[in-house]
N, CA, C and O atoms as a GROMACS GRO file, in nm:
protein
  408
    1UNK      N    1   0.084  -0.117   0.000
    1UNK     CA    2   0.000   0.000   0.000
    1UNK      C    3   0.089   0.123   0.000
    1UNK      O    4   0.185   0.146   0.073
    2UNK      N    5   0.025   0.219  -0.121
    2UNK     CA    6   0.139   0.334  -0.089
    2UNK      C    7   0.159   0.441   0.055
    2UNK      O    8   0.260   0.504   0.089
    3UNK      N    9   0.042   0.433   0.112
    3UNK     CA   10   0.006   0.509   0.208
    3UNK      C   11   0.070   0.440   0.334
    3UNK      O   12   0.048   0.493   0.443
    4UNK      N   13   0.136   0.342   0.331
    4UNK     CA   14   0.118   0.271   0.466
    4UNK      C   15   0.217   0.330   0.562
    4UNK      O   16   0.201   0.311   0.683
    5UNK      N   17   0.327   0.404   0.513
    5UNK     CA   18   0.429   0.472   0.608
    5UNK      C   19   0.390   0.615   0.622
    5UNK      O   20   0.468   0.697   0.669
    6UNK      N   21   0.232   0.658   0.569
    6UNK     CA   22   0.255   0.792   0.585
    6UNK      C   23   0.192   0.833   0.740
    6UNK      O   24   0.118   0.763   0.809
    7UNK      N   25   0.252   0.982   0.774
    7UNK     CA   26   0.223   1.048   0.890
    7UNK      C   27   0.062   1.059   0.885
    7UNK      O   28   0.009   1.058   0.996
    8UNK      N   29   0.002   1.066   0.808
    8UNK     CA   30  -0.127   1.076   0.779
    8UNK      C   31  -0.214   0.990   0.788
    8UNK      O   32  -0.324   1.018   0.836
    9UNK      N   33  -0.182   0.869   0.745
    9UNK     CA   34  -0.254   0.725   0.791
    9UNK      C   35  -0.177   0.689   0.963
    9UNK      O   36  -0.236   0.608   1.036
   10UNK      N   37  -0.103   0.726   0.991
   10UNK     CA   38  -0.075   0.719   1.146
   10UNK      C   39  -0.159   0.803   1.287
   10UNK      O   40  -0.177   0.778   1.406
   11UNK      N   41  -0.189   0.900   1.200
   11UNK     CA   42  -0.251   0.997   1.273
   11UNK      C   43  -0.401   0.931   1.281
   11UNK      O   44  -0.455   0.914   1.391
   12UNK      N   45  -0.451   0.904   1.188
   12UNK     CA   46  -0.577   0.849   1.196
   12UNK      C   47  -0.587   0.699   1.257
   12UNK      O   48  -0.706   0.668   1.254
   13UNK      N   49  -0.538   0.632   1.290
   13UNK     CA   50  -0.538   0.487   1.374
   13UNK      C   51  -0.577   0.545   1.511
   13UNK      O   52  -0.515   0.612   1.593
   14UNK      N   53  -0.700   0.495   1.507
   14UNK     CA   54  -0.738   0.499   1.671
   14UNK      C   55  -0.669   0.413   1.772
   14UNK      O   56  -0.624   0.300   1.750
   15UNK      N   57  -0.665   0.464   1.860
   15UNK     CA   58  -0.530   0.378   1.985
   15UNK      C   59  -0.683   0.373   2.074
   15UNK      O   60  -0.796   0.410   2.042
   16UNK      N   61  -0.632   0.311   2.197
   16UNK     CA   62  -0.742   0.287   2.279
   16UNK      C   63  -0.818   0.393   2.380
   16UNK      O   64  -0.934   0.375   2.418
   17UNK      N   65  -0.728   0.520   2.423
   17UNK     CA   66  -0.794   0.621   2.424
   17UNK      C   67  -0.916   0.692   2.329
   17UNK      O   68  -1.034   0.722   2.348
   18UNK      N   69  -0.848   0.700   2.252
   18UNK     CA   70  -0.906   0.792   2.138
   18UNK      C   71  -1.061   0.680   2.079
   18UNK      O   72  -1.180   0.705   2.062
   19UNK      N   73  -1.008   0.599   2.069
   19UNK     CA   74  -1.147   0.486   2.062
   19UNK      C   75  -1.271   0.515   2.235
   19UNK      O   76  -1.387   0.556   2.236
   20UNK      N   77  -1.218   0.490   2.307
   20UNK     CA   78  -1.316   0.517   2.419
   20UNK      C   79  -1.391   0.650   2.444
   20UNK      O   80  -1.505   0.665   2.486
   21UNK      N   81  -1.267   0.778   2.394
   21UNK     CA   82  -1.357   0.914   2.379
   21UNK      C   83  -1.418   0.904   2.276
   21UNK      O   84  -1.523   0.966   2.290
   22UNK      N   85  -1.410   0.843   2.136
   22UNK     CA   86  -1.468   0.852   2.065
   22UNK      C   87  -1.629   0.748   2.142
   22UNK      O   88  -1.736   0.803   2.116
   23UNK      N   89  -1.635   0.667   2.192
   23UNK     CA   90  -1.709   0.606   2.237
   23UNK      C   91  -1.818   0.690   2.295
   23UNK      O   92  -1.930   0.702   2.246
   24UNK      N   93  -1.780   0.739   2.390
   24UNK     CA   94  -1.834   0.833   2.484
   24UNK      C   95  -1.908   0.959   2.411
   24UNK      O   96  -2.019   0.998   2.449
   25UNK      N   97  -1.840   1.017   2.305
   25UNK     CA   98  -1.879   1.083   2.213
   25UNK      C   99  -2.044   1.069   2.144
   25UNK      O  100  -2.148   1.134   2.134
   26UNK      N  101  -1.993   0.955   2.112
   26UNK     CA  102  -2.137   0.872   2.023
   26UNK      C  103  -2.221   0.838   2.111
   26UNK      O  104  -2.333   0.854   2.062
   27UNK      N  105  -2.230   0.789   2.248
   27UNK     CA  106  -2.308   0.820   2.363
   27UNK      C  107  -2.393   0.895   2.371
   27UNK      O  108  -2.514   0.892   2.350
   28UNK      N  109  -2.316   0.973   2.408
   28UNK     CA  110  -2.408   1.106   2.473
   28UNK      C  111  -2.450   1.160   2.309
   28UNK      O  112  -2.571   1.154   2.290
   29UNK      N  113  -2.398   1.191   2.234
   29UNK     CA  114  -2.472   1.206   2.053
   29UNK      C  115  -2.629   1.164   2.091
   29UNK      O  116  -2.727   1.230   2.125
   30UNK      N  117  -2.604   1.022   2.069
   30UNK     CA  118  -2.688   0.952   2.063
   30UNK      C  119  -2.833   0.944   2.214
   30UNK      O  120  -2.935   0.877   2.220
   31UNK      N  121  -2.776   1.040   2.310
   31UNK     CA  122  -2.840   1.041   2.386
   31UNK      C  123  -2.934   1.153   2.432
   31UNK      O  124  -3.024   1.161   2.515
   32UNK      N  125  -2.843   1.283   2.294
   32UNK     CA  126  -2.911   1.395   2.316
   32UNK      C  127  -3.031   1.402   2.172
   32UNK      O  128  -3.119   1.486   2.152
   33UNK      N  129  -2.993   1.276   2.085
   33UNK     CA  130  -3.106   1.293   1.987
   33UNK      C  131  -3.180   1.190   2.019
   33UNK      O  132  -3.266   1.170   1.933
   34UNK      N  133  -3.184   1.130   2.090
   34UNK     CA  134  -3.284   1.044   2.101
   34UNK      C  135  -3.449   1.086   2.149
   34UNK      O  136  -3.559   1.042   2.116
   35UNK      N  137  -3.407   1.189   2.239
   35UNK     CA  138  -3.545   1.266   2.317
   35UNK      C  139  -3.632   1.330   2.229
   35UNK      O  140  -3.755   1.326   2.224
   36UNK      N  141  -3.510   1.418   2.126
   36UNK     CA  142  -3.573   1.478   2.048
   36UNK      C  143  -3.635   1.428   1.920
   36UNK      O  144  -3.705   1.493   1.841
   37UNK      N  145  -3.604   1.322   1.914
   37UNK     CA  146  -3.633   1.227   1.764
   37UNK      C  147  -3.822   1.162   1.867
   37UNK      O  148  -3.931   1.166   1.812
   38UNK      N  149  -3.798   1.110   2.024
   38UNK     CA  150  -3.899   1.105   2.028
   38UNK      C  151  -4.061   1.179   2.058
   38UNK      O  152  -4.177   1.140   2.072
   39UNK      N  153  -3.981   1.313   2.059
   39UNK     CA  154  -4.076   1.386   2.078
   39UNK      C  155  -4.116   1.466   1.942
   39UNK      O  156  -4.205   1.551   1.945
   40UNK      N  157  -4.043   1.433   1.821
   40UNK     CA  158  -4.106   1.456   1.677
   40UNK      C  159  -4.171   1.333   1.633
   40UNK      O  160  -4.280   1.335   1.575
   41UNK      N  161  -4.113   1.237   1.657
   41UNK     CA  162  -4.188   1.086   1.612
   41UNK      C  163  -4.230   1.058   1.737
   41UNK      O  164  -4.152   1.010   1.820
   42UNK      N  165  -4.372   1.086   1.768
   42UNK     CA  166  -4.414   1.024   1.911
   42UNK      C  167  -4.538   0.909   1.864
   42UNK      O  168  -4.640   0.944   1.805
   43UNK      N  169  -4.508   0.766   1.902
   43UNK     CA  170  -4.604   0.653   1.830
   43UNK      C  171  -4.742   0.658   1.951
   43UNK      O  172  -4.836   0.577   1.952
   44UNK      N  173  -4.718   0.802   2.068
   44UNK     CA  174  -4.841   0.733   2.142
   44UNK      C  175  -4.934   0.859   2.095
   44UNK      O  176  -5.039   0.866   2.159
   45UNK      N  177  -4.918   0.945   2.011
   45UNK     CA  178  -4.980   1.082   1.999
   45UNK      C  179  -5.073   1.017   1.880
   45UNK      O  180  -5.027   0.960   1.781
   46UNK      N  181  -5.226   1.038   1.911
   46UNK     CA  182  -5.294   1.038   1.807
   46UNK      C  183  -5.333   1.166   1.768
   46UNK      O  184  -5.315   1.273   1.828
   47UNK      N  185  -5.416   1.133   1.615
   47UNK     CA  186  -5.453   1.251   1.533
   47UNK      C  187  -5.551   1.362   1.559
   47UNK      O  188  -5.619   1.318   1.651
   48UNK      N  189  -5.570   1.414   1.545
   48UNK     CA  190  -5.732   1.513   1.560
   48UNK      C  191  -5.843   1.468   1.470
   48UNK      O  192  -5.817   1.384   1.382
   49UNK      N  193  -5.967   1.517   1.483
   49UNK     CA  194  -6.036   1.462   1.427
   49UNK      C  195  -5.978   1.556   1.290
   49UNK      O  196  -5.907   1.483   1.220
   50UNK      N  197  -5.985   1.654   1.250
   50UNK     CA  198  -6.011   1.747   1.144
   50UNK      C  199  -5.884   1.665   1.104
   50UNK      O  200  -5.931   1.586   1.022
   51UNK      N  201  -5.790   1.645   1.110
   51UNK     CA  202  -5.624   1.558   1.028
   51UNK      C  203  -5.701   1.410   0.996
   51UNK      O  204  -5.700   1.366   0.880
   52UNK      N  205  -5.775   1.327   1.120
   52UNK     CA  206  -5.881   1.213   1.016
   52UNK      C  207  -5.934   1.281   0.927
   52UNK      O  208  -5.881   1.267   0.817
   53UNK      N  209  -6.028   1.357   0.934
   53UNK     CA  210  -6.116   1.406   0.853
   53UNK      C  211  -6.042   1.437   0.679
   53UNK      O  212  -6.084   1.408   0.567
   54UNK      N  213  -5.925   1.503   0.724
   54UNK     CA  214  -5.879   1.540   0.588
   54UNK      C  215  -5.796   1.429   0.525
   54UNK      O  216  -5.770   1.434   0.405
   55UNK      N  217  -5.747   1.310   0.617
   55UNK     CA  218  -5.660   1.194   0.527
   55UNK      C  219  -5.533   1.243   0.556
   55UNK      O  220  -5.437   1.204   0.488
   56UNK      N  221  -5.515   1.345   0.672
   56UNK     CA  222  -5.360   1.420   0.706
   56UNK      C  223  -5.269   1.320   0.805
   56UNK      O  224  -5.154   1.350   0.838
   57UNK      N  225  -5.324   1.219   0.840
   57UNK     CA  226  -5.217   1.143   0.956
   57UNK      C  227  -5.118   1.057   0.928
   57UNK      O  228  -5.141   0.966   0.848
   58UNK      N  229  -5.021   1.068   0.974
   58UNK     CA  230  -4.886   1.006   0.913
   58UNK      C  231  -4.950   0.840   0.934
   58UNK      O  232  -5.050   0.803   0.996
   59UNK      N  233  -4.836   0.754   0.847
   59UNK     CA  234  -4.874   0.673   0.831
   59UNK      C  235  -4.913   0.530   1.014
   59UNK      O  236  -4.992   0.438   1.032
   60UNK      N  237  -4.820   0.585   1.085
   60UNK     CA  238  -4.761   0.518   1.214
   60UNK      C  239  -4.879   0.627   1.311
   60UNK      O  240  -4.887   0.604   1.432
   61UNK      N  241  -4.935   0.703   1.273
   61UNK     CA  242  -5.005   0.824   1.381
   61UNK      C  243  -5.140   0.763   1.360
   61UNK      O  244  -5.211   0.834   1.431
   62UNK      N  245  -5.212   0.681   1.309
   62UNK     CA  246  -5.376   0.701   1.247
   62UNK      C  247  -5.437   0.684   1.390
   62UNK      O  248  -5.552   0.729   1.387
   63UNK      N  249  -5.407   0.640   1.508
   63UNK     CA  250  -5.482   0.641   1.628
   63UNK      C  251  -5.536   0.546   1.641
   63UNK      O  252  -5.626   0.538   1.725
   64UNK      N  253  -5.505   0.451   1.570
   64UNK     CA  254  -5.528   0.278   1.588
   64UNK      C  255  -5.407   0.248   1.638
   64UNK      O  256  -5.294   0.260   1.591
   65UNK      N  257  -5.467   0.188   1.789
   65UNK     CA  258  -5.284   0.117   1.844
   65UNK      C  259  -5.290   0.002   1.844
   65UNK      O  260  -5.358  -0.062   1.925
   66UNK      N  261  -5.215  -0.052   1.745
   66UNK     CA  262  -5.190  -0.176   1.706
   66UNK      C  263  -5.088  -0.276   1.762
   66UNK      O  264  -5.085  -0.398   1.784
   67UNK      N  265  -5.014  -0.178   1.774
   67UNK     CA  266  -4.874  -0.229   1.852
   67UNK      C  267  -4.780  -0.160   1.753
   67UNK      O  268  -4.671  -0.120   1.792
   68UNK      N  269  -4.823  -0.142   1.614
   68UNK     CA  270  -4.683  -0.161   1.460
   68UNK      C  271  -4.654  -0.002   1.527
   68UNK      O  272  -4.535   0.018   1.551
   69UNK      N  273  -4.722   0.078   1.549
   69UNK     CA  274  -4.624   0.226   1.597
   69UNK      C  275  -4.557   0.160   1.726
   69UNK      O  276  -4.454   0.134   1.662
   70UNK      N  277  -4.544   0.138   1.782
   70UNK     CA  278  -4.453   0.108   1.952
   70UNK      C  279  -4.328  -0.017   1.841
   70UNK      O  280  -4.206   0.001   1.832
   71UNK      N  281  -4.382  -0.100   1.792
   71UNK     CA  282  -4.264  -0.199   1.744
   71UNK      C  283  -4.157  -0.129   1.652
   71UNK      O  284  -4.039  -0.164   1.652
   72UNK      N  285  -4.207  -0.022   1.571
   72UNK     CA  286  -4.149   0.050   1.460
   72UNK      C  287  -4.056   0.135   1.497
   72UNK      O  288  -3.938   0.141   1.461
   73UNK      N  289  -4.117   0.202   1.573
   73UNK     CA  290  -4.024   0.304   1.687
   73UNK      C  291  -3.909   0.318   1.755
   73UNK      O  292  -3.825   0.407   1.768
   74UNK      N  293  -3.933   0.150   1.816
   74UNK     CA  294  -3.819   0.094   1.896
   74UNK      C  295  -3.738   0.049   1.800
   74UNK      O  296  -3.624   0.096   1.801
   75UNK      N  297  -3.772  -0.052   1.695
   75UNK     CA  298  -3.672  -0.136   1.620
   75UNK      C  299  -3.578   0.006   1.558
   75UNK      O  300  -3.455  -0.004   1.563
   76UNK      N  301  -3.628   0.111   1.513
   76UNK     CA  302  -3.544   0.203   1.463
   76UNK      C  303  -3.469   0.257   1.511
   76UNK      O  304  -3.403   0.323   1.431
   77UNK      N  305  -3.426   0.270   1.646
   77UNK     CA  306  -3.361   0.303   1.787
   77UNK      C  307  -3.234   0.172   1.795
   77UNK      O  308  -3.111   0.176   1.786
   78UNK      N  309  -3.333   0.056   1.816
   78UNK     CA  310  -3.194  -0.066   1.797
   78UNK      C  311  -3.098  -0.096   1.688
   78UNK      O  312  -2.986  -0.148   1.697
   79UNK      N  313  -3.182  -0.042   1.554
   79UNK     CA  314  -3.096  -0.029   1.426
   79UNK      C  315  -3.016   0.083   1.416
   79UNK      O  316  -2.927   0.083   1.331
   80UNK      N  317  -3.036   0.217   1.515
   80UNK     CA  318  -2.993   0.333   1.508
   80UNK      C  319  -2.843   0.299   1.565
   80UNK      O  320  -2.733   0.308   1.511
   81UNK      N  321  -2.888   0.253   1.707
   81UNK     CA  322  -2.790   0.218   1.799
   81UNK      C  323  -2.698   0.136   1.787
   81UNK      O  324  -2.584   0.165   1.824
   82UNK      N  325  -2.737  -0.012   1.718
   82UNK     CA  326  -2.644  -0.101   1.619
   82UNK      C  327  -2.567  -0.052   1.561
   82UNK      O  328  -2.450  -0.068   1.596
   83UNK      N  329  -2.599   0.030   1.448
   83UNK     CA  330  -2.526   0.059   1.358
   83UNK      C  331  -2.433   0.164   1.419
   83UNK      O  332  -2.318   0.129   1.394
   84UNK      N  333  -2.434   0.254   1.473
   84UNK     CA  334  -2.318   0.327   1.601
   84UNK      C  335  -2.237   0.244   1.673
   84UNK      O  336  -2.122   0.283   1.696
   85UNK      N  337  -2.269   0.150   1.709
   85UNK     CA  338  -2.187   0.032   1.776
   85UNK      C  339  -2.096  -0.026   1.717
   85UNK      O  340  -1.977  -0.034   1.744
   86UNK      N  341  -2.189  -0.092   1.589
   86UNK     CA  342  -2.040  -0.149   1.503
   86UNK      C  343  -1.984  -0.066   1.436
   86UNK      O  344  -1.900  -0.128   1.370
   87UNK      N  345  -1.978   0.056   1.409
   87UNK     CA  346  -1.883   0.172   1.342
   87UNK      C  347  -1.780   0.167   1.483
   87UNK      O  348  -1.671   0.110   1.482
   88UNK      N  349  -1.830   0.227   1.585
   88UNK     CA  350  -1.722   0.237   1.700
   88UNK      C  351  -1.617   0.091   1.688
   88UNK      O  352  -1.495   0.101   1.677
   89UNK      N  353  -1.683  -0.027   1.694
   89UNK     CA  354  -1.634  -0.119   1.697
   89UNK      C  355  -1.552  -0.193   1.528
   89UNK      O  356  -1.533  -0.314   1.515
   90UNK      N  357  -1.531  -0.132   1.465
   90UNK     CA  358  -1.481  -0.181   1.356
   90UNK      C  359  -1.357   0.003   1.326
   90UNK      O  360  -1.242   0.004   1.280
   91UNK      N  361  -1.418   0.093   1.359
   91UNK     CA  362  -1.296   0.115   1.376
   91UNK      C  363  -1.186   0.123   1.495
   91UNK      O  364  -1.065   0.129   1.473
   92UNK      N  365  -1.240   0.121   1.610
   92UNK     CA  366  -1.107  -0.001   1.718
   92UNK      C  367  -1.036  -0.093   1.663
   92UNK      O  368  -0.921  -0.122   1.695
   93UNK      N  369  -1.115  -0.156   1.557
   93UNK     CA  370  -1.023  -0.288   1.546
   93UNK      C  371  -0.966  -0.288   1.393
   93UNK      O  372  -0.928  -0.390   1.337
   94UNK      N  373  -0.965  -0.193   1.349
   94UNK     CA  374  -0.900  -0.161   1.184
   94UNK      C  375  -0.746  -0.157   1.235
   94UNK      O  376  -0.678  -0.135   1.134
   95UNK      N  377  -0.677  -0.168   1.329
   95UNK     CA  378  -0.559  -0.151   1.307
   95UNK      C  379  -0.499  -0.290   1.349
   95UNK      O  380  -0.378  -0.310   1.357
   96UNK      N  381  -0.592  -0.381   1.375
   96UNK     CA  382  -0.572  -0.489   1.441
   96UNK      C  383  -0.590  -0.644   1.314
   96UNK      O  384  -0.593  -0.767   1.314
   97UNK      N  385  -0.595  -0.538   1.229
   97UNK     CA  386  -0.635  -0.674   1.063
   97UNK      C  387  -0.496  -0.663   0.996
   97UNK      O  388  -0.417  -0.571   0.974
   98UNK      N  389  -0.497  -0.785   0.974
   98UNK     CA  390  -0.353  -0.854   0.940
   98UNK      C  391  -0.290  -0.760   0.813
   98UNK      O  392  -0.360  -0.674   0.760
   99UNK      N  393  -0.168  -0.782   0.775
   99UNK     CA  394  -0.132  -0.732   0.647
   99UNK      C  395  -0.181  -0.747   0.536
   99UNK      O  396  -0.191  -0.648   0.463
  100UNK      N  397  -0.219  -0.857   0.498
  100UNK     CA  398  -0.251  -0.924   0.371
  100UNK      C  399  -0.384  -0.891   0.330
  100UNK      O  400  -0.398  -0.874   0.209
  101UNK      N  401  -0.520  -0.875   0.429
  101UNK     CA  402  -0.626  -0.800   0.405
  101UNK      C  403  -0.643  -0.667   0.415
  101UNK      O  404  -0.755  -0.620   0.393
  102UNK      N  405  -0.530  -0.583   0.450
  102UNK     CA  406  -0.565  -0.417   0.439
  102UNK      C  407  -0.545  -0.425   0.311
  102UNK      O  408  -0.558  -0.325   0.240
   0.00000   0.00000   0.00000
């Protein structure tokens, strides 16, 4: 690889500090949008009549509780959160893959 001795690809290898603040980082991120994501997407808020009336209610809002707004909600939170997890966790361990596969 041409890059492999440069100061530039050195600088960017997370060491185990810099992985844990970065950790902590995505945390609290993730902890200050979460409130606000549920108080724009709220699955327990139903519609008004005049938003029935006009055909205006989001698709997850119609005021039938089914369960699919509470299941939808959450699963998008665990996929949110997943996918933050293994980014943190795949780059910790990018410096830890052998020669032959970088």
């Amino acid at each position: 690889m041409q890059y492999e001795n440069s100061s530039k690809l050195r600088s960017l290898k997370l060491n185990r500090r810099n992985s844990v603040i970065f950790a902590v980082l995505l945390l609290s991120l993730t902890a200050v949008a979460m409130p606000a994501a549920a108080e724009i997407i709220n699955p327990s808020a139903e519609c008004t009549a005049d938003q029935k009336a006009a055909d205006a209610c989001p698709f997850l809002d119609d005021g039938v509780n089914d369960g699919l707004e509470l299941v939808t909600f959450f699963l998008f939170f665990v996929g949110y959160i997943s996918m933050g997890a293994a980014f943190v966790f795949f780059m910790s361990e990018r410096s830890n893959v052998g020669p032959e596969h970088r």
